[in-house]
Coordinates of C-alpha atoms in Angstrom, one line a residue:
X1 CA 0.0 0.0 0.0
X2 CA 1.6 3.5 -0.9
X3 CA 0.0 6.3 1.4
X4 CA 0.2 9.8 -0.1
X5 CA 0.1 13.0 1.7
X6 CA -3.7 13.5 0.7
X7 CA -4.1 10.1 2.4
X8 CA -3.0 11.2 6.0
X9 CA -4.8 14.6 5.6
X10 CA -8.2 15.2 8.0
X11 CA -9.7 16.7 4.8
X12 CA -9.1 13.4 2.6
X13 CA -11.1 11.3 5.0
X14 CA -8.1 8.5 4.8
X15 CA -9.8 6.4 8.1
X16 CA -7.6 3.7 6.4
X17 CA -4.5 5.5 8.5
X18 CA -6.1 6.9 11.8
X19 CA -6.8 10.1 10.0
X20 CA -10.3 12.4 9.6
X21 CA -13.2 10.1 11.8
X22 CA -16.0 11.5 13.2
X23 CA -15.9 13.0 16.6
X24 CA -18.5 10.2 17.5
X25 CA -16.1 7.7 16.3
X26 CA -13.1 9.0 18.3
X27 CA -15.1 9.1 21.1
X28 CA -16.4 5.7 20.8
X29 CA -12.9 4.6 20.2
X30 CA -11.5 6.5 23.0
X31 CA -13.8 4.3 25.3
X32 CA -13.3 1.4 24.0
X33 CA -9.9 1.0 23.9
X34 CA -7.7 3.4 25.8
X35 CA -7.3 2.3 29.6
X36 CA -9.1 4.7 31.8
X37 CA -6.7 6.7 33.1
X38 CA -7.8 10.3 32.2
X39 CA -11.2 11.5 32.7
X40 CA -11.3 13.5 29.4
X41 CA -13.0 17.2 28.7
X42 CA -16.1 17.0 26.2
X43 CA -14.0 18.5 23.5
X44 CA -12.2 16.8 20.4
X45 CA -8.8 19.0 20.0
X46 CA -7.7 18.7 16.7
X47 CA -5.6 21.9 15.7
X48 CA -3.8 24.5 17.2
X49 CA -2.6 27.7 16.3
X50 CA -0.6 30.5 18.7
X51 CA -3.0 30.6 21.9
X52 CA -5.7 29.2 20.2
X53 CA -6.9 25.5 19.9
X54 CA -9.5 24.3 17.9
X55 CA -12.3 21.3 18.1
X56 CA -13.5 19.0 15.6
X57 CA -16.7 20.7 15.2
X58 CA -14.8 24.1 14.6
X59 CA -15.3 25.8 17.9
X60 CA -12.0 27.7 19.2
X61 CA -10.6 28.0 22.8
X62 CA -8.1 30.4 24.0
X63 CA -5.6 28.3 25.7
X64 CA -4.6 29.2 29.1
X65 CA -3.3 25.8 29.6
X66 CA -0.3 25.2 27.0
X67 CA -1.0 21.2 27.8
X68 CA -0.2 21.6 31.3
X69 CA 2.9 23.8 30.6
X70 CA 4.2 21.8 27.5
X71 CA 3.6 24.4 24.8
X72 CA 5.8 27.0 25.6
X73 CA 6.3 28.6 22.4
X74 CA 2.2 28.1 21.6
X75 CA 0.6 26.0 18.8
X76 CA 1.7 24.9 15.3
X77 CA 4.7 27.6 16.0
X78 CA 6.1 28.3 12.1
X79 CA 9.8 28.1 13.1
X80 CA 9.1 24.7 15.6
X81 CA 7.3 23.1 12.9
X82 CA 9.8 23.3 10.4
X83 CA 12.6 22.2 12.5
X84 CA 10.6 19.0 13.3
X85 CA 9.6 18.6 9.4
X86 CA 13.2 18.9 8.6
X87 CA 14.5 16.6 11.0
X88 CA 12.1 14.1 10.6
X89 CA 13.4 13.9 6.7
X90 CA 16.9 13.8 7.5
X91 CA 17.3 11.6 10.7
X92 CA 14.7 10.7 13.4
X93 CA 17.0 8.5 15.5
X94 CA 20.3 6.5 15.4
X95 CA 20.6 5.4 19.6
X96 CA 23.0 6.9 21.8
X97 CA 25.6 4.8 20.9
X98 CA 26.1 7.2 18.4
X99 CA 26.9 10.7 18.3
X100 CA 24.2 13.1 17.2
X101 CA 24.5 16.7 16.1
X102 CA 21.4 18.4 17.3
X103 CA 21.9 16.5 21.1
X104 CA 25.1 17.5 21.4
X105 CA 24.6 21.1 20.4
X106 CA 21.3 21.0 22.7
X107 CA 23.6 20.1 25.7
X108 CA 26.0 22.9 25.0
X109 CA 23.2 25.3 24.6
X110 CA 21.7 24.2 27.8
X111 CA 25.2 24.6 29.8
X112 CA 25.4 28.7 28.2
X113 CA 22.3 28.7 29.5
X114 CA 22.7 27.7 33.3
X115 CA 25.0 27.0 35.9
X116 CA 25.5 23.0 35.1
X117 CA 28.4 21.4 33.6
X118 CA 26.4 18.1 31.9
X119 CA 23.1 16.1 30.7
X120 CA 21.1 13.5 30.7
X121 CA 18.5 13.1 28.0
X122 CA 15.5 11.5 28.9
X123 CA 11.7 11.4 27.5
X124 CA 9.6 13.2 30.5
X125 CA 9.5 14.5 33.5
X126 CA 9.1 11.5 35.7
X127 CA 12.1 10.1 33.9
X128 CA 14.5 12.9 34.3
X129 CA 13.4 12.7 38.4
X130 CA 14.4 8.9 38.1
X131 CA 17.9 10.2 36.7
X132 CA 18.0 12.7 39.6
X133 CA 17.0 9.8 42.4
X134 CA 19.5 6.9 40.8
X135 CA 22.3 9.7 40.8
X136 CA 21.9 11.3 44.2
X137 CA 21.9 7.1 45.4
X138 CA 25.0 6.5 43.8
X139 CA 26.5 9.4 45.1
X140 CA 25.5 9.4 48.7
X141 CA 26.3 5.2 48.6
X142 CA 30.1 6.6 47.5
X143 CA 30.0 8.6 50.9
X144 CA 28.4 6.4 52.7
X145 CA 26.4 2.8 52.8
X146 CA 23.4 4.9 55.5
X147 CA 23.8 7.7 53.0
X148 CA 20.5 7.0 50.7
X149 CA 18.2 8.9 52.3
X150 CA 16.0 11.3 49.6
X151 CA 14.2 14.4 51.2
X152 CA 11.0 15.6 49.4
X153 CA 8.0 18.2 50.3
X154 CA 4.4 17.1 51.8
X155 CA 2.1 18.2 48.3
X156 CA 4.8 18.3 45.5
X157 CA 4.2 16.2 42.5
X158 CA 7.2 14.4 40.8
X159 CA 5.6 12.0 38.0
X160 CA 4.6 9.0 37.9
X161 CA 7.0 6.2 37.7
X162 CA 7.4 4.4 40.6
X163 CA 10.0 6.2 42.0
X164 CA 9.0 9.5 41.1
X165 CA 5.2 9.0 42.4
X166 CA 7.3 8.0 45.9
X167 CA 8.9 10.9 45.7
X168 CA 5.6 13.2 45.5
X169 CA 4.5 14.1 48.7
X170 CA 0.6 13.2 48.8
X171 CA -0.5 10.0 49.9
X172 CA -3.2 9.5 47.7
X173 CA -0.7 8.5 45.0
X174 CA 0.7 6.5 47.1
X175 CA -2.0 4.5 48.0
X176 CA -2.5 2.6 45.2
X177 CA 0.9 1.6 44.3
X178 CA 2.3 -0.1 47.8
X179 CA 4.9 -1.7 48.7
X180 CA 6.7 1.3 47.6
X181 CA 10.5 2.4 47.2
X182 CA 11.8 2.7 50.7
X183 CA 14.4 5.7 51.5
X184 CA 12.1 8.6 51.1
X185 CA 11.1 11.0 53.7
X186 CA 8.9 14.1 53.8
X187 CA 8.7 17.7 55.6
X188 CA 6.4 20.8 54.7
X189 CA 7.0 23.0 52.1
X190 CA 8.4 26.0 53.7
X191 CA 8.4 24.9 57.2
X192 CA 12.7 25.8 58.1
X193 CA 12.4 24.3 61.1
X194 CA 11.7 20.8 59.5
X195 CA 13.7 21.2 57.1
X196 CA 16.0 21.9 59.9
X197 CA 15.1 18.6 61.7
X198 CA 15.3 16.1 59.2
X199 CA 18.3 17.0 56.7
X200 CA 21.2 14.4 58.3
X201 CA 24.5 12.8 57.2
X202 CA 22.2 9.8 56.0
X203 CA 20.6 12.5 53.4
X204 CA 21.9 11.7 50.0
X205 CA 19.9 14.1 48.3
X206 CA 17.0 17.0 49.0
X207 CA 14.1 16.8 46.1
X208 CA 12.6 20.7 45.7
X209 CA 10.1 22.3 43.4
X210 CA 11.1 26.5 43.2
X211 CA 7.4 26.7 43.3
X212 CA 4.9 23.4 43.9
X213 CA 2.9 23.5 40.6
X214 CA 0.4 20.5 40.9
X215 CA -1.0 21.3 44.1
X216 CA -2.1 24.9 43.3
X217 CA 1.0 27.0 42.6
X218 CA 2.7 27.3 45.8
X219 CA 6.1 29.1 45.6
X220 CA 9.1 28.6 48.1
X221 CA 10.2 31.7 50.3
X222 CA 13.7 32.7 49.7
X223 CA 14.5 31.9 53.3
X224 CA 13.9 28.0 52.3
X225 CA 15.8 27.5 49.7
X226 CA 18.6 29.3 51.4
X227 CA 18.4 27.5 54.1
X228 CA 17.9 24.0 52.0
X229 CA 21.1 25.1 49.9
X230 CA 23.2 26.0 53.8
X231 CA 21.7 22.4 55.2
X232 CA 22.5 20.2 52.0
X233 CA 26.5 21.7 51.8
X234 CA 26.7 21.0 55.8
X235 CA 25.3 17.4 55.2
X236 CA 27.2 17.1 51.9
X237 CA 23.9 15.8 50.3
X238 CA 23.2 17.2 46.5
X239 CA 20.2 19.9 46.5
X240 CA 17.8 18.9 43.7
X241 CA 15.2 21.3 42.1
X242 CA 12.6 19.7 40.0
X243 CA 11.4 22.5 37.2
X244 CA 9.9 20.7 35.0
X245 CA 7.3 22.8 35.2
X246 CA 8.9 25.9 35.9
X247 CA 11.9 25.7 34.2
X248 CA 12.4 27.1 30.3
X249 CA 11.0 30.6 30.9
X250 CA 7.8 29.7 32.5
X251 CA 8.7 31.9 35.3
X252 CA 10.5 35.0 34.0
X253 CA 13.8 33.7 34.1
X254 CA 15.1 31.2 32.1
X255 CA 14.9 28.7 35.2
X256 CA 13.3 29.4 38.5
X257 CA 16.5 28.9 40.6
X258 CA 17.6 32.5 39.1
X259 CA 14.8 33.9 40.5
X260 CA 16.0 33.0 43.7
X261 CA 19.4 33.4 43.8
X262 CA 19.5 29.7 45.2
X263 CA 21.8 27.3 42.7
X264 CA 21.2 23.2 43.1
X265 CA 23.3 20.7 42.4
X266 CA 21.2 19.1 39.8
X267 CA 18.1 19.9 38.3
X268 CA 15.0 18.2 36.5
X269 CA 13.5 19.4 33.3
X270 CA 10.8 18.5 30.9
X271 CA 7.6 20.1 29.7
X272 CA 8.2 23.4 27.7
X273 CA 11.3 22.4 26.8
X274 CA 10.5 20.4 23.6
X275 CA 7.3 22.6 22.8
X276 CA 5.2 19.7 22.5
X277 CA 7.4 16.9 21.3
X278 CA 8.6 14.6 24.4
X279 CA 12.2 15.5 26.2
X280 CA 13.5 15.8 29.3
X281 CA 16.8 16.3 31.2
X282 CA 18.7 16.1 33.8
X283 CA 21.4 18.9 34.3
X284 CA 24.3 18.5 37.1
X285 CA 27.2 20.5 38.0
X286 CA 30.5 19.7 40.2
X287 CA 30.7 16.4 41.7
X288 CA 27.3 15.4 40.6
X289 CA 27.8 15.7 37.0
X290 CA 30.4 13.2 37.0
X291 CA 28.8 10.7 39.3
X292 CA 26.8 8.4 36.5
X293 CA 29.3 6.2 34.3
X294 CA 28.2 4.2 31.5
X295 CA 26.1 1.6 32.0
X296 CA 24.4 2.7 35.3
X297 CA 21.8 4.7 33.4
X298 CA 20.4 4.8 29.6
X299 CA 17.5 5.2 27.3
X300 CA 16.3 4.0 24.2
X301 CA 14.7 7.1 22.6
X302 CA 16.1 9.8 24.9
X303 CA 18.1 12.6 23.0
X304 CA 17.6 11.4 19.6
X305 CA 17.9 13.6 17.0
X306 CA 13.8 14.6 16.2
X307 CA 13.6 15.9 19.9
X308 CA 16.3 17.7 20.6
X309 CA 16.2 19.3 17.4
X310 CA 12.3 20.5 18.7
X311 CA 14.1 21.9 21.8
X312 CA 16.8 24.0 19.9
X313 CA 14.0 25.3 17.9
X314 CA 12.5 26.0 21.1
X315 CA 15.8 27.6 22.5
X316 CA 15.9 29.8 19.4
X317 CA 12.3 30.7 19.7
X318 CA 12.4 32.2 23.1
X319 CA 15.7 34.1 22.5
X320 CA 14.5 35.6 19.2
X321 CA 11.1 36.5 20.4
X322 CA 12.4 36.9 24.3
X323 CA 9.4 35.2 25.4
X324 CA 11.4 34.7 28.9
X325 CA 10.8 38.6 29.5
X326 CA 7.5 38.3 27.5
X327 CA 6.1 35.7 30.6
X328 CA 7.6 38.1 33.3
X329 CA 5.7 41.1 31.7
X330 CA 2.6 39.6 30.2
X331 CA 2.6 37.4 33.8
X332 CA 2.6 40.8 36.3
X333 CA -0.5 41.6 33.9
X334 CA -2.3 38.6 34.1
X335 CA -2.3 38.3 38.0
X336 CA -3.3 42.3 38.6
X337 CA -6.2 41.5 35.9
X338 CA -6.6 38.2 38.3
X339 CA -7.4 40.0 41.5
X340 CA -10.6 41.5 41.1
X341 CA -12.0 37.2 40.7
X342 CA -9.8 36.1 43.9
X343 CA -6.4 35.7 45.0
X344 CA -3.9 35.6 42.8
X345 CA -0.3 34.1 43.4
X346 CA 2.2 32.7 41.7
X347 CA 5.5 33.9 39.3
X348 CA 5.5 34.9 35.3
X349 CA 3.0 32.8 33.7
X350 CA 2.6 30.1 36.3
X351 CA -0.3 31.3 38.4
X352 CA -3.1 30.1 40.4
X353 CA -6.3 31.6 41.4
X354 CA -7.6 31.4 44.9
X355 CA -11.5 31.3 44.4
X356 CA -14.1 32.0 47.7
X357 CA -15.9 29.0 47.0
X358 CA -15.7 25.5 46.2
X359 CA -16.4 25.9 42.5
X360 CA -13.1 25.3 40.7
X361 CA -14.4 22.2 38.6
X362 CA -17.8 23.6 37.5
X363 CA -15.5 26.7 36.5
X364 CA -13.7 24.9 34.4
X365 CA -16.6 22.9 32.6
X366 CA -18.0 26.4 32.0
X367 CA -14.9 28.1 30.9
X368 CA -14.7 25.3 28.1
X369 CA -18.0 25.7 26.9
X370 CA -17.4 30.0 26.8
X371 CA -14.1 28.6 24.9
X372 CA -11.4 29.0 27.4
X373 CA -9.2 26.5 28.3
X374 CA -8.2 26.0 31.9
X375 CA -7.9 23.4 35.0
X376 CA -8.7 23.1 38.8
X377 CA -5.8 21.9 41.3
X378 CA -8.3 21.3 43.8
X379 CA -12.0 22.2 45.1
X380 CA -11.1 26.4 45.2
X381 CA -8.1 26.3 42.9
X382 CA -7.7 27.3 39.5
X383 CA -4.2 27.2 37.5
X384 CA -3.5 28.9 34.8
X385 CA 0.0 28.7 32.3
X386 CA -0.9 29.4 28.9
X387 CA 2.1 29.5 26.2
X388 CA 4.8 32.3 26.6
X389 CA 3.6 33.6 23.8
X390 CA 0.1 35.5 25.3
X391 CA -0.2 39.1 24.6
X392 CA -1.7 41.4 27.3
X393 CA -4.7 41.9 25.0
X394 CA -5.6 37.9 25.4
X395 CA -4.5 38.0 28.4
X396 CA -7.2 40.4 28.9
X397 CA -9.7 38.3 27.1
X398 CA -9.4 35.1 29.4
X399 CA -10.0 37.1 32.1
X400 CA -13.4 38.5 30.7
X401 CA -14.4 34.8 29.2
X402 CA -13.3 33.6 33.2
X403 CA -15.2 36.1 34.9
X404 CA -18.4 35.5 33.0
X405 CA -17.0 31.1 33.9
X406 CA -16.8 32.1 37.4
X407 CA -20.0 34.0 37.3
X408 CA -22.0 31.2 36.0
X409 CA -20.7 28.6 38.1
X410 CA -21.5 30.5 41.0
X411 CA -25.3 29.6 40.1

């Protein structure tokens, strides 16, 4: 069978290869066959283009969610596109036992870029926090046999795997999963006298997010990370920062440590970073970067030439259209806009909005049907982080279409 690009196009109807079903029939197959793991908004997403997303029955929706922070750079971006297109016809993947131009470049740009010496390539989030928790294990085990200990936050979120979902302070994903990993402990986020109290010579490693993202956009106080940083170099355990979410100009800066002043050891990213197109990464600096030798940690996929290619495009993208200052500025906006529907907190465009009553979800569901596109941390909490490209004037419109949201809801 030879398919033809009028085949594979949702005009041409070509069913034969996945392509231009009904919205009935994607729903129908959807149920049918996808395990239940996402309890999915009535809407079929089908294009995107800037801030805007559209549905298979042409209805658009401003996006104030990016994909939970993955499309930093917006929809169907011109330059992004055409990086991925051109990779894709020239090499998509040769494994890393080969050297690869546009990884290698990728890991230089992200050392200019930072305060870290080296990489690891990996495919999420949760995979780049499993390169953070195997390397901060071999590294306190070098010290020290006791010295495996790994410190995380009561309501951070660090993936899924495993490891990662051991890692994430909240016992109800826990729950489902035991016997899990032993060798974590916990303490609450911004609490320095805990912090104080449980950081020993058995600590390998500290876990941190510069600001909690899952559980409604809850940032650090400088005096915490300070103090995390002081306790980790008395302890000689490595200080970890996971910005997956907040990393990659989500904040401001390019990474969320710089807002703070506060450097870790290693750090976790994911999410924006690509611009839609799976990556993530794993940056170290001093004794850290050096403590993984070959064979202790690998992946099929990670790096390859299609995704790291998406995140240079990405790199250029938010240099040329300095969509770091863009989030800072279009963010300060945003959240002074924000405070005449609740309170407002957060950093660039990484906010969440504090509602008086309990009405987050039924926000949401109206929001979507108005055409905006947002989600609910929890019964009062709505979080917002569209792409880095929103423009004040948006901006200004997904307050108006969430005020009327808000307004109905409150019914």
């Amino acid at each position: 069978m030879t398919i033809t690009t009028n085949d594979i196009s949702p005009a041409s109807g070509g069913q034969g290869v996945g392509q231009g079903a009904m919205a009935s029939d994607t729903k129908l197959w959807d149920q049918s066959h996808v395990m239940t793991t996402y309890a999915r908004q009535p809407a079929e997403i089908v294009r995107g283009e800037g801030c805007w997303l559209f549905d298979s029955e042409g209805k658009r929706y401003l996006d104030f969610l990016s994909g939970i922070a993955v499309c930093s750079v917006g929809h169907a971006h011109p330059y992004l596109a055409k990086a991925i297109a051109d990779q894709a016809a020239t090499l998509i993947h040769a494994s890393n036992l080969y050297l690869t131009q546009p990884q290698a470049r990728l890991a230089r740009r992200l050392m200019e870029l930072s305060d870290f010496e080296r990489v690891f390539f990996c495919n999420s989030g949760a995979e780049a926090i499993e390169a953070a928790i195997k390397l901060s294990r071999k590294y306190g085990r070098a010290i020290s046999e006791s010295k495996v200990r790994i410190i995380t936050a009561t309501n951070s979120f660090h993936g899924r795997t495993l490891a990662a979902v051991t890692a994430t302070g909240q016992p109800k994903y826990h729950e489902p999963f035991a016997p899990l990993p032993p060798g974590f402990d916990y303490v609450p986020f911004n609490d320095i006298t805990a912090l104080e109290a449980i950081v020993t010579d058995d600590t390998c490693a500290l876990l941190l997010e510069p600001i909690q993202g899952e559980s409604g956009v809850h940032p650090a106080t400088l005096e915490y990370l300070t103090k995390a940083r002081a306790l980790c170099d008395k302890h000689k355990a490595l200080l970890i920062f996971d910005e997956v979410q907040t990393g990659v100009g989500r904040t401001g800066k390019m990474w969320a440590y710089q807002q703070y002043g506060v450097t870790p050891d290693v750090m976790t990213l994911a999410k924006g970073l690509g611009g839609g197109v799976p990556i993530g990464a794993c940056l170290a600096r001093g004794v850290a970067s050096e403590t993984l030798k070959p064979g202790d940690h690998g992946s099929t996929f990670a790096g390859n030439p299609l995704c790291t290619a998406a995140a240079n495009a990405v790199l250029d993208i938010l240099a040329d259209e300095r969509l770091t200052q863009n989030a800072a500025t279009v963010g300060a906006h945003l959240e002074e806009r924000l405070k005449a529907l609740g309170a407002p907190r957060g950093m660039g465009l990484m906010i969440a909005l504090e509602l008086d009553k309990p009405i987050a979800k039924k926000v949401v569901a109206e929001a979507l049907a108005l055409g905006l596109i947002i989600n609910a941390t929890g019964d009062t909490t709505l979080r917002i982080i569209p792409p880095l490209i929103l423009t004040k004037e948006l901006a200004d419109e997904g307050v108006n279409l969430l005020t009327q949201a808000i307004a109905s809801a409150a019914l």
